[in-house]
Amino acid sequence: MVVEAHRHCAICGKPIPLSESFCSDQCQEAFQLKQKQVAKQRKILLALVAIFVIIYFAFMFLK
């Protein structure tokens, strides 16, 4: 049994041709939405870390 070269959809896992990344427009949109959510979470985390560092240094120099 020979299996043709293929890849799998990044969202649903269906086999697709090597030249494509997603099996449908819905999967591509779901991937883009997930990427935006991850980027937003990363920015929020970075902002929280920056706030804690600023507060830490403020207390260090106010004593």
PDB file of N, CA and C in Angstrom:
ATOM      1  N   MET A   1       0.846  -1.188   0.000  1.00  0.00           N
ATOM      2  CA  MET A   1       0.000   0.000   0.000  1.00  0.00           C
ATOM      3  C   MET A   1       0.888   1.247   0.000  1.00  0.00           C
ATOM      4  N   VAL A   2       0.734   2.085  -1.001  1.00  0.00           N
ATOM      5  CA  VAL A   2       1.520   3.301  -1.129  1.00  0.00           C
ATOM      6  C   VAL A   2       0.614   4.506  -0.868  1.00  0.00           C
ATOM      7  N   VAL A   3       1.073   5.378   0.012  1.00  0.00           N
ATOM      8  CA  VAL A   3       0.318   6.581   0.341  1.00  0.00           C
ATOM      9  C   VAL A   3       0.989   7.752  -0.366  1.00  0.00           C
ATOM     10  N   GLU A   4       0.189   8.535  -1.082  1.00  0.00           N
ATOM     11  CA  GLU A   4       0.723   9.707  -1.772  1.00  0.00           C
ATOM     12  C   GLU A   4       1.207  10.743  -0.750  1.00  0.00           C
ATOM     13  N   ALA A   5       2.168  11.528  -1.168  1.00  0.00           N
ATOM     14  CA  ALA A   5       2.684  12.577  -0.290  1.00  0.00           C
ATOM     15  C   ALA A   5       1.571  13.587  -0.001  1.00  0.00           C
ATOM     16  N   HIS A   6       1.411  13.901   1.254  1.00  0.00           N
ATOM     17  CA  HIS A   6       0.362  14.845   1.652  1.00  0.00           C
ATOM     18  C   HIS A   6       0.743  15.461   2.988  1.00  0.00           C
ATOM     19  N   ARG A   7      -0.033  16.420   3.408  1.00  0.00           N
ATOM     20  CA  ARG A   7       0.077  17.002   4.741  1.00  0.00           C
ATOM     21  C   ARG A   7      -1.312  17.016   5.336  1.00  0.00           C
ATOM     22  N   HIS A   8      -1.421  17.463   6.565  1.00  0.00           N
ATOM     23  CA  HIS A   8      -2.714  17.496   7.231  1.00  0.00           C
ATOM     24  C   HIS A   8      -3.089  18.930   7.575  1.00  0.00           C
ATOM     25  N   CYS A   9      -4.377  19.204   7.519  1.00  0.00           N
ATOM     26  CA  CYS A   9      -4.908  20.520   7.868  1.00  0.00           C
ATOM     27  C   CYS A   9      -4.502  20.852   9.302  1.00  0.00           C
ATOM     28  N   ALA A  10      -4.042  22.078   9.517  1.00  0.00           N
ATOM     29  CA  ALA A  10      -3.578  22.500  10.838  1.00  0.00           C
ATOM     30  C   ALA A  10      -4.707  22.580  11.864  1.00  0.00           C
ATOM     31  N   ILE A  11      -5.948  22.639  11.419  1.00  0.00           N
ATOM     32  CA  ILE A  11      -7.079  22.771  12.337  1.00  0.00           C
ATOM     33  C   ILE A  11      -7.787  21.441  12.562  1.00  0.00           C
ATOM     34  N   CYS A  12      -8.247  20.812  11.482  1.00  0.00           N
ATOM     35  CA  CYS A  12      -9.069  19.606  11.636  1.00  0.00           C
ATOM     36  C   CYS A  12      -8.313  18.303  11.380  1.00  0.00           C
ATOM     37  N   GLY A  13      -7.143  18.383  10.772  1.00  0.00           N
ATOM     38  CA  GLY A  13      -6.340  17.191  10.572  1.00  0.00           C
ATOM     39  C   GLY A  13      -6.651  16.380   9.332  1.00  0.00           C
ATOM     40  N   LYS A  14      -7.512  16.879   8.458  1.00  0.00           N
ATOM     41  CA  LYS A  14      -7.819  16.150   7.226  1.00  0.00           C
ATOM     42  C   LYS A  14      -6.617  16.157   6.296  1.00  0.00           C
ATOM     43  N   PRO A  15      -6.391  15.067   5.549  1.00  0.00           N
ATOM     44  CA  PRO A  15      -5.289  15.061   4.576  1.00  0.00           C
ATOM     45  C   PRO A  15      -5.563  16.052   3.440  1.00  0.00           C
ATOM     46  N   ILE A  16      -4.519  16.806   3.085  1.00  0.00           N
ATOM     47  CA  ILE A  16      -4.635  17.797   2.012  1.00  0.00           C
ATOM     48  C   ILE A  16      -3.371  17.726   1.146  1.00  0.00           C
ATOM     49  N   PRO A  17      -3.411  18.275  -0.050  1.00  0.00           N
ATOM     50  CA  PRO A  17      -2.207  18.280  -0.902  1.00  0.00           C
ATOM     51  C   PRO A  17      -1.068  19.081  -0.260  1.00  0.00           C
ATOM     52  N   LEU A  18       0.148  18.787  -0.668  1.00  0.00           N
ATOM     53  CA  LEU A  18       1.319  19.480  -0.126  1.00  0.00           C
ATOM     54  C   LEU A  18       1.303  20.974  -0.391  1.00  0.00           C
ATOM     55  N   SER A  19       0.656  21.389  -1.460  1.00  0.00           N
ATOM     56  CA  SER A  19       0.654  22.802  -1.835  1.00  0.00           C
ATOM     57  C   SER A  19      -0.305  23.649  -1.000  1.00  0.00           C
ATOM     58  N   GLU A  20      -1.141  23.034  -0.192  1.00  0.00           N
ATOM     59  CA  GLU A  20      -2.120  23.771   0.608  1.00  0.00           C
ATOM     60  C   GLU A  20      -1.805  23.635   2.089  1.00  0.00           C
ATOM     61  N   SER A  21      -2.326  24.582   2.883  1.00  0.00           N
ATOM     62  CA  SER A  21      -2.128  24.543   4.324  1.00  0.00           C
ATOM     63  C   SER A  21      -3.399  24.193   5.078  1.00  0.00           C
ATOM     64  N   PHE A  22      -4.544  24.490   4.478  1.00  0.00           N
ATOM     65  CA  PHE A  22      -5.828  24.251   5.130  1.00  0.00           C
ATOM     66  C   PHE A  22      -6.766  23.566   4.155  1.00  0.00           C
ATOM     67  N   CYS A  23      -7.742  22.833   4.688  1.00  0.00           N
ATOM     68  CA  CYS A  23      -8.666  22.107   3.818  1.00  0.00           C
ATOM     69  C   CYS A  23      -9.824  22.978   3.355  1.00  0.00           C
ATOM     70  N   SER A  24     -10.109  24.062   4.087  1.00  0.00           N
ATOM     71  CA  SER A  24     -11.248  24.905   3.726  1.00  0.00           C
ATOM     72  C   SER A  24     -11.017  26.329   4.226  1.00  0.00           C
ATOM     73  N   ASP A  25     -11.875  27.219   3.758  1.00  0.00           N
ATOM     74  CA  ASP A  25     -11.806  28.609   4.217  1.00  0.00           C
ATOM     75  C   ASP A  25     -12.157  28.716   5.698  1.00  0.00           C
ATOM     76  N   GLN A  26     -13.058  27.857   6.173  1.00  0.00           N
ATOM     77  CA  GLN A  26     -13.439  27.886   7.589  1.00  0.00           C
ATOM     78  C   GLN A  26     -12.240  27.549   8.474  1.00  0.00           C
ATOM     79  N   CYS A  27     -11.463  26.551   8.074  1.00  0.00           N
ATOM     80  CA  CYS A  27     -10.284  26.181   8.859  1.00  0.00           C
ATOM     81  C   CYS A  27      -9.248  27.294   8.829  1.00  0.00           C
ATOM     82  N   GLN A  28      -9.084  27.948   7.699  1.00  0.00           N
ATOM     83  CA  GLN A  28      -8.128  29.045   7.598  1.00  0.00           C
ATOM     84  C   GLN A  28      -8.561  30.213   8.484  1.00  0.00           C
ATOM     85  N   GLU A  29      -9.853  30.526   8.498  1.00  0.00           N
ATOM     86  CA  GLU A  29     -10.365  31.610   9.336  1.00  0.00           C
ATOM     87  C   GLU A  29     -10.222  31.260  10.815  1.00  0.00           C
ATOM     88  N   ALA A  30     -10.474  29.994  11.177  1.00  0.00           N
ATOM     89  CA  ALA A  30     -10.324  29.558  12.564  1.00  0.00           C
ATOM     90  C   ALA A  30      -8.870  29.686  13.009  1.00  0.00           C
ATOM     91  N   PHE A  31      -7.943  29.349  12.129  1.00  0.00           N
ATOM     92  CA  PHE A  31      -6.517  29.459  12.434  1.00  0.00           C
ATOM     93  C   PHE A  31      -6.129  30.919  12.646  1.00  0.00           C
ATOM     94  N   GLN A  32      -6.585  31.795  11.770  1.00  0.00           N
ATOM     95  CA  GLN A  32      -6.256  33.219  11.888  1.00  0.00           C
ATOM     96  C   GLN A  32      -6.839  33.810  13.173  1.00  0.00           C
ATOM     97  N   LEU A  33      -8.062  33.408  13.525  1.00  0.00           N
ATOM     98  CA  LEU A  33      -8.681  33.884  14.760  1.00  0.00           C
ATOM     99  C   LEU A  33      -7.878  33.419  15.969  1.00  0.00           C
ATOM    100  N   LYS A  34      -7.448  32.168  15.953  1.00  0.00           N
ATOM    101  CA  LYS A  34      -6.653  31.641  17.055  1.00  0.00           C
ATOM    102  C   LYS A  34      -5.325  32.376  17.166  1.00  0.00           C
ATOM    103  N   GLN A  35      -4.692  32.685  16.042  1.00  0.00           N
ATOM    104  CA  GLN A  35      -3.435  33.430  16.041  1.00  0.00           C
ATOM    105  C   GLN A  35      -3.622  34.822  16.640  1.00  0.00           C
ATOM    106  N   LYS A  36      -4.736  35.479  16.315  1.00  0.00           N
ATOM    107  CA  LYS A  36      -5.011  36.813  16.864  1.00  0.00           C
ATOM    108  C   LYS A  36      -5.211  36.739  18.372  1.00  0.00           C
ATOM    109  N   GLN A  37      -5.904  35.695  18.843  1.00  0.00           N
ATOM    110  CA  GLN A  37      -6.130  35.534  20.272  1.00  0.00           C
ATOM    111  C   GLN A  37      -4.821  35.300  21.017  1.00  0.00           C
ATOM    112  N   VAL A  38      -3.956  34.491  20.452  1.00  0.00           N
ATOM    113  CA  VAL A  38      -2.655  34.221  21.071  1.00  0.00           C
ATOM    114  C   VAL A  38      -1.825  35.497  21.130  1.00  0.00           C
ATOM    115  N   ALA A  39      -1.836  36.274  20.064  1.00  0.00           N
ATOM    116  CA  ALA A  39      -1.085  37.528  20.040  1.00  0.00           C
ATOM    117  C   ALA A  39      -1.625  38.495  21.097  1.00  0.00           C
ATOM    118  N   LYS A  40      -2.931  38.557  21.247  1.00  0.00           N
ATOM    119  CA  LYS A  40      -3.538  39.439  22.246  1.00  0.00           C
ATOM    120  C   LYS A  40      -3.151  38.997  23.659  1.00  0.00           C
ATOM    121  N   GLN A  41      -3.184  37.694  23.916  1.00  0.00           N
ATOM    122  CA  GLN A  41      -2.802  37.179  25.228  1.00  0.00           C
ATOM    123  C   GLN A  41      -1.334  37.469  25.525  1.00  0.00           C
ATOM    124  N   ARG A  42      -0.489  37.348  24.526  1.00  0.00           N
ATOM    125  CA  ARG A  42       0.938  37.617  24.696  1.00  0.00           C
ATOM    126  C   ARG A  42       1.165  39.090  25.052  1.00  0.00           C
ATOM    127  N   LYS A  43       0.439  39.993  24.394  1.00  0.00           N
ATOM    128  CA  LYS A  43       0.570  41.423  24.685  1.00  0.00           C
ATOM    129  C   LYS A  43       0.098  41.739  26.098  1.00  0.00           C
ATOM    130  N   ILE A  44      -0.997  41.120  26.524  1.00  0.00           N
ATOM    131  CA  ILE A  44      -1.511  41.348  27.878  1.00  0.00           C
ATOM    132  C   ILE A  44      -0.505  40.856  28.912  1.00  0.00           C
ATOM    133  N   LEU A  45       0.066  39.684  28.689  1.00  0.00           N
ATOM    134  CA  LEU A  45       1.049  39.145  29.621  1.00  0.00           C
ATOM    135  C   LEU A  45       2.276  40.046  29.704  1.00  0.00           C
ATOM    136  N   LEU A  46       2.741  40.517  28.577  1.00  0.00           N
ATOM    137  CA  LEU A  46       3.894  41.417  28.556  1.00  0.00           C
ATOM    138  C   LEU A  46       3.587  42.717  29.299  1.00  0.00           C
ATOM    139  N   ALA A  47       2.390  43.245  29.112  1.00  0.00           N
ATOM    140  CA  ALA A  47       1.994  44.470  29.818  1.00  0.00           C
ATOM    141  C   ALA A  47       1.946  44.239  31.327  1.00  0.00           C
ATOM    142  N   LEU A  48       1.432  43.103  31.763  1.00  0.00           N
ATOM    143  CA  LEU A  48       1.370  42.799  33.200  1.00  0.00           C
ATOM    144  C   LEU A  48       2.776  42.677  33.797  1.00  0.00           C
ATOM    145  N   VAL A  49       3.660  42.009  33.085  1.00  0.00           N
ATOM    146  CA  VAL A  49       5.036  41.883  33.566  1.00  0.00           C
ATOM    147  C   VAL A  49       5.675  43.270  33.672  1.00  0.00           C
ATOM    148  N   ALA A  50       5.466  44.110  32.673  1.00  0.00           N
ATOM    149  CA  ALA A  50       6.029  45.463  32.700  1.00  0.00           C
ATOM    150  C   ALA A  50       5.477  46.257  33.887  1.00  0.00           C
ATOM    151  N   ILE A  51       4.200  46.126  34.160  1.00  0.00           N
ATOM    152  CA  ILE A  51       3.587  46.839  35.286  1.00  0.00           C
ATOM    153  C   ILE A  51       4.197  46.374  36.607  1.00  0.00           C
ATOM    154  N   PHE A  52       4.370  45.061  36.773  1.00  0.00           N
ATOM    155  CA  PHE A  52       4.961  44.555  38.010  1.00  0.00           C
ATOM    156  C   PHE A  52       6.414  44.998  38.167  1.00  0.00           C
ATOM    157  N   VAL A  53       7.158  45.061  37.087  1.00  0.00           N
ATOM    158  CA  VAL A  53       8.546  45.526  37.162  1.00  0.00           C
ATOM    159  C   VAL A  53       8.577  47.003  37.566  1.00  0.00           C
ATOM    160  N   ILE A  54       7.706  47.806  37.010  1.00  0.00           N
ATOM    161  CA  ILE A  54       7.643  49.229  37.359  1.00  0.00           C
ATOM    162  C   ILE A  54       7.271  49.408  38.827  1.00  0.00           C
ATOM    163  N   ILE A  55       6.283  48.641  39.288  1.00  0.00           N
ATOM    164  CA  ILE A  55       5.880  48.723  40.698  1.00  0.00           C
ATOM    165  C   ILE A  55       7.024  48.289  41.605  1.00  0.00           C
ATOM    166  N   TYR A  56       7.711  47.228  41.232  1.00  0.00           N
ATOM    167  CA  TYR A  56       8.835  46.730  42.026  1.00  0.00           C
ATOM    168  C   TYR A  56       9.917  47.809  42.168  1.00  0.00           C
ATOM    169  N   PHE A  57      10.307  48.410  41.048  1.00  0.00           N
ATOM    170  CA  PHE A  57      11.334  49.442  41.114  1.00  0.00           C
ATOM    171  C   PHE A  57      10.847  50.689  41.844  1.00  0.00           C
ATOM    172  N   ALA A  58       9.576  50.999  41.734  1.00  0.00           N
ATOM    173  CA  ALA A  58       9.031  52.151  42.463  1.00  0.00           C
ATOM    174  C   ALA A  58       9.147  51.932  43.964  1.00  0.00           C
ATOM    175  N   PHE A  59       8.826  50.758  44.446  1.00  0.00           N
ATOM    176  CA  PHE A  59       8.949  50.464  45.877  1.00  0.00           C
ATOM    177  C   PHE A  59      10.411  50.383  46.320  1.00  0.00           C
ATOM    178  N   MET A  60      11.278  49.935  45.440  1.00  0.00           N
ATOM    179  CA  MET A  60      12.706  49.842  45.791  1.00  0.00           C
ATOM    180  C   MET A  60      13.299  51.236  46.016  1.00  0.00           C
ATOM    181  N   PHE A  61      12.914  52.199  45.198  1.00  0.00           N
ATOM    182  CA  PHE A  61      13.501  53.535  45.284  1.00  0.00           C
ATOM    183  C   PHE A  61      12.742  54.464  46.227  1.00  0.00           C
ATOM    184  N   LEU A  62      11.543  54.108  46.631  1.00  0.00           N
ATOM    185  CA  LEU A  62      10.771  54.965  47.549  1.00  0.00           C
ATOM    186  C   LEU A  62      11.097  54.691  48.990  1.00  0.00           C
ATOM    187  N   LYS A  63      11.750  53.589  49.296  1.00  0.00           N
ATOM    188  CA  LYS A  63      12.073  53.276  50.693  1.00  0.00           C
ATOM    189  C   LYS A  63      13.187  54.101  51.216  1.00  0.00           C
TER     190      LYS A  63
END
